[in-house]
Amino acid sequence: MNARETITLYEAIGGADAVERLVRRFYELMDTLPEAARCRAVHPADLSGSEAKFRDYMTGYLGGPAVYVEKHGHPRLRMRHMPAPIGPEERDEWLLCFRRALEETVPDIRLRAVIMPPIEKLAYHMQNRS
């Protein structure tokens, strides 16, 4: 297999447009689902900055351009999220929104099966309250 036969998850899900749809839907769900209220409460009233940063992060995370790193440096996600009280409820609500957004925007179940486990691990790593 040569390098051209291998594609990134970013390419496999549809590139920038797909990441945009995923992240937009994620924040729409977080902003509107009653069962995501605790997670929503730890975010700023205006979600546009969070959405832009998450879109940039997911672009690089999925193998696309390293936009987040170019703009903000190393993600240092746990340190950057430490001021936000993230307990099991907030973590699970965040995962609920991400999982639903992924299911709604990435039709290929095999791709979702590759993307979701490390995202779950990351969400558990972000938890900073019991």
mmCIF file of C-alpha atoms in Angstrom:
data_model
loop_
_atom_site.group_PDB
_atom_site.id
_atom_site.type_symbol
_atom_site.label_atom_id
_atom_site.label_comp_id
_atom_site.label_asym_id
_atom_site.label_seq_id
_atom_site.Cartn_x
_atom_site.Cartn_y
_atom_site.Cartn_z
ATOM 1 C CA MET A 1 0.000 0.000 0.000
ATOM 2 C CA ASN A 2 1.468 3.361 -0.947
ATOM 3 C CA ALA A 3 0.779 6.685 0.742
ATOM 4 C CA ARG A 4 -1.873 7.681 -1.801
ATOM 5 C CA GLU A 5 -3.959 4.618 -0.968
ATOM 6 C CA THR A 6 -4.235 5.811 2.610
ATOM 7 C CA ILE A 7 -6.549 8.663 3.529
ATOM 8 C CA THR A 8 -7.166 10.474 6.785
ATOM 9 C CA LEU A 9 -10.402 10.391 8.742
ATOM 10 C CA TYR A 10 -10.727 14.045 7.784
ATOM 11 C CA GLU A 11 -10.752 13.083 4.098
ATOM 12 C CA ALA A 12 -12.895 9.988 4.690
ATOM 13 C CA ILE A 13 -15.744 11.926 6.318
ATOM 14 C CA GLY A 14 -15.690 14.674 3.681
ATOM 15 C CA GLY A 15 -13.096 17.262 4.734
ATOM 16 C CA ALA A 16 -13.792 20.799 5.884
ATOM 17 C CA ASP A 17 -17.493 20.746 5.010
ATOM 18 C CA ALA A 18 -18.074 17.579 7.029
ATOM 19 C CA VAL A 19 -16.182 18.890 10.058
ATOM 20 C CA GLU A 20 -18.178 22.126 9.829
ATOM 21 C CA ARG A 21 -21.475 20.185 9.793
ATOM 22 C CA LEU A 22 -20.377 17.954 12.691
ATOM 23 C CA VAL A 23 -19.263 20.824 14.905
ATOM 24 C CA ARG A 24 -22.241 23.037 14.043
ATOM 25 C CA ARG A 25 -24.655 20.220 14.859
ATOM 26 C CA PHE A 26 -22.781 19.420 18.080
ATOM 27 C CA TYR A 27 -23.224 22.975 19.350
ATOM 28 C CA GLU A 28 -26.838 23.143 18.173
ATOM 29 C CA LEU A 29 -27.573 20.026 20.210
ATOM 30 C CA MET A 30 -25.700 21.293 23.254
ATOM 31 C CA ASP A 31 -27.572 24.582 23.060
ATOM 32 C CA THR A 32 -31.037 23.028 22.718
ATOM 33 C CA LEU A 33 -31.184 19.601 24.373
ATOM 34 C CA PRO A 34 -32.615 19.795 27.888
ATOM 35 C CA GLU A 35 -30.554 16.725 28.748
ATOM 36 C CA ALA A 36 -27.374 18.708 27.934
ATOM 37 C CA ALA A 37 -28.146 21.658 30.229
ATOM 38 C CA ARG A 38 -25.267 21.026 32.658
ATOM 39 C CA CYS A 39 -22.768 20.798 29.835
ATOM 40 C CA ARG A 40 -24.186 23.943 28.213
ATOM 41 C CA ALA A 41 -23.941 25.810 31.508
ATOM 42 C CA VAL A 42 -20.148 25.504 31.660
ATOM 43 C CA HIS A 43 -19.833 27.197 28.249
ATOM 44 C CA PRO A 44 -20.022 30.931 27.535
ATOM 45 C CA ALA A 45 -23.373 32.455 26.577
ATOM 46 C CA ASP A 46 -22.044 33.032 23.063
ATOM 47 C CA LEU A 47 -20.893 29.700 21.681
ATOM 48 C CA SER A 48 -19.306 31.084 18.503
ATOM 49 C CA GLY A 49 -15.758 31.201 19.917
ATOM 50 C CA SER A 50 -16.031 27.702 21.359
ATOM 51 C CA GLU A 51 -17.445 26.424 18.082
ATOM 52 C CA ALA A 52 -14.622 27.971 16.030
ATOM 53 C CA LYS A 53 -11.938 26.525 18.310
ATOM 54 C CA PHE A 54 -13.558 23.100 18.346
ATOM 55 C CA ARG A 55 -13.863 23.123 14.545
ATOM 56 C CA ASP A 56 -10.178 24.004 14.247
ATOM 57 C CA TYR A 57 -9.256 21.328 16.783
ATOM 58 C CA MET A 58 -11.353 18.598 15.123
ATOM 59 C CA THR A 59 -9.886 19.475 11.721
ATOM 60 C CA GLY A 60 -6.394 18.618 12.940
ATOM 61 C CA TYR A 61 -7.529 15.797 15.212
ATOM 62 C CA LEU A 62 -9.094 13.980 12.265
ATOM 63 C CA GLY A 63 -5.972 14.380 10.142
ATOM 64 C CA GLY A 64 -6.693 17.623 8.318
ATOM 65 C CA PRO A 65 -4.657 20.825 8.473
ATOM 66 C CA ALA A 66 -3.275 21.704 11.924
ATOM 67 C CA VAL A 67 -5.377 24.876 12.082
ATOM 68 C CA TYR A 68 -5.810 24.879 15.869
ATOM 69 C CA VAL A 69 -2.078 24.522 16.527
ATOM 70 C CA GLU A 70 -1.283 27.270 14.010
ATOM 71 C CA LYS A 71 -3.702 29.672 15.733
ATOM 72 C CA HIS A 72 -3.434 28.693 19.403
ATOM 73 C CA GLY A 73 -0.371 26.498 19.880
ATOM 74 C CA HIS A 74 -0.444 23.075 21.514
ATOM 75 C CA PRO A 75 -4.023 22.190 22.534
ATOM 76 C CA ARG A 76 -3.196 21.395 26.196
ATOM 77 C CA LEU A 77 -6.870 20.497 26.462
ATOM 78 C CA ARG A 78 -6.966 19.423 30.090
ATOM 79 C CA MET A 79 -5.206 22.590 31.245
ATOM 80 C CA ARG A 80 -7.426 24.818 29.081
ATOM 81 C CA HIS A 81 -10.560 23.120 30.422
ATOM 82 C CA MET A 82 -9.512 23.129 34.097
ATOM 83 C CA PRO A 83 -11.478 26.332 34.932
ATOM 84 C CA ALA A 84 -14.705 24.657 33.748
ATOM 85 C CA PRO A 85 -16.275 22.319 36.311
ATOM 86 C CA ILE A 86 -16.500 19.061 34.357
ATOM 87 C CA GLY A 87 -17.975 16.214 36.343
ATOM 88 C CA PRO A 88 -19.512 12.945 35.180
ATOM 89 C CA GLU A 89 -22.790 14.641 34.200
ATOM 90 C CA GLU A 90 -21.147 17.323 32.073
ATOM 91 C CA ARG A 91 -18.868 14.719 30.484
ATOM 92 C CA ASP A 92 -21.751 12.404 29.641
ATOM 93 C CA GLU A 93 -23.875 15.251 28.274
ATOM 94 C CA TRP A 94 -20.961 16.397 26.090
ATOM 95 C CA LEU A 95 -20.604 12.835 24.800
ATOM 96 C CA LEU A 96 -24.349 12.602 24.149
ATOM 97 C CA CYS A 97 -24.178 15.722 21.966
ATOM 98 C CA PHE A 98 -21.059 14.573 20.158
ATOM 99 C CA ARG A 99 -22.389 11.068 19.536
ATOM 100 C CA ARG A 100 -25.691 12.401 18.167
ATOM 101 C CA ALA A 101 -23.953 14.985 15.983
ATOM 102 C CA LEU A 102 -21.606 12.302 14.655
ATOM 103 C CA GLU A 103 -24.506 9.934 13.916
ATOM 104 C CA GLU A 104 -26.416 12.711 12.138
ATOM 105 C CA THR A 105 -23.516 14.020 10.042
ATOM 106 C CA VAL A 106 -21.289 11.005 9.319
ATOM 107 C CA PRO A 107 -23.403 8.322 7.633
ATOM 108 C CA ASP A 108 -20.713 5.608 7.564
ATOM 109 C CA ILE A 109 -21.050 3.517 10.730
ATOM 110 C CA ARG A 110 -17.493 2.205 10.289
ATOM 111 C CA LEU A 111 -16.058 5.699 10.378
ATOM 112 C CA ARG A 112 -18.113 6.556 13.444
ATOM 113 C CA ALA A 113 -16.807 3.371 15.092
ATOM 114 C CA VAL A 114 -13.239 4.579 14.532
ATOM 115 C CA ILE A 115 -13.867 8.167 15.620
ATOM 116 C CA MET A 116 -15.951 7.630 18.757
ATOM 117 C CA PRO A 117 -13.718 5.538 21.087
ATOM 118 C CA PRO A 118 -10.821 8.030 21.267
ATOM 119 C CA ILE A 119 -13.328 10.879 21.662
ATOM 120 C CA GLU A 120 -14.837 9.034 24.640
ATOM 121 C CA LYS A 121 -11.371 8.560 26.127
ATOM 122 C CA LEU A 122 -10.670 12.261 25.636
ATOM 123 C CA ALA A 123 -13.948 13.246 27.330
ATOM 124 C CA TYR A 124 -13.067 11.134 30.359
ATOM 125 C CA HIS A 125 -9.643 12.787 30.443
ATOM 126 C CA MET A 126 -11.280 16.245 30.521
ATOM 127 C CA GLN A 127 -13.302 15.399 33.633
ATOM 128 C CA ASN A 128 -11.876 17.389 36.547
ATOM 129 C CA ARG A 129 -14.577 16.914 39.236
ATOM 130 C CA SER A 130 -16.019 13.789 40.836
#
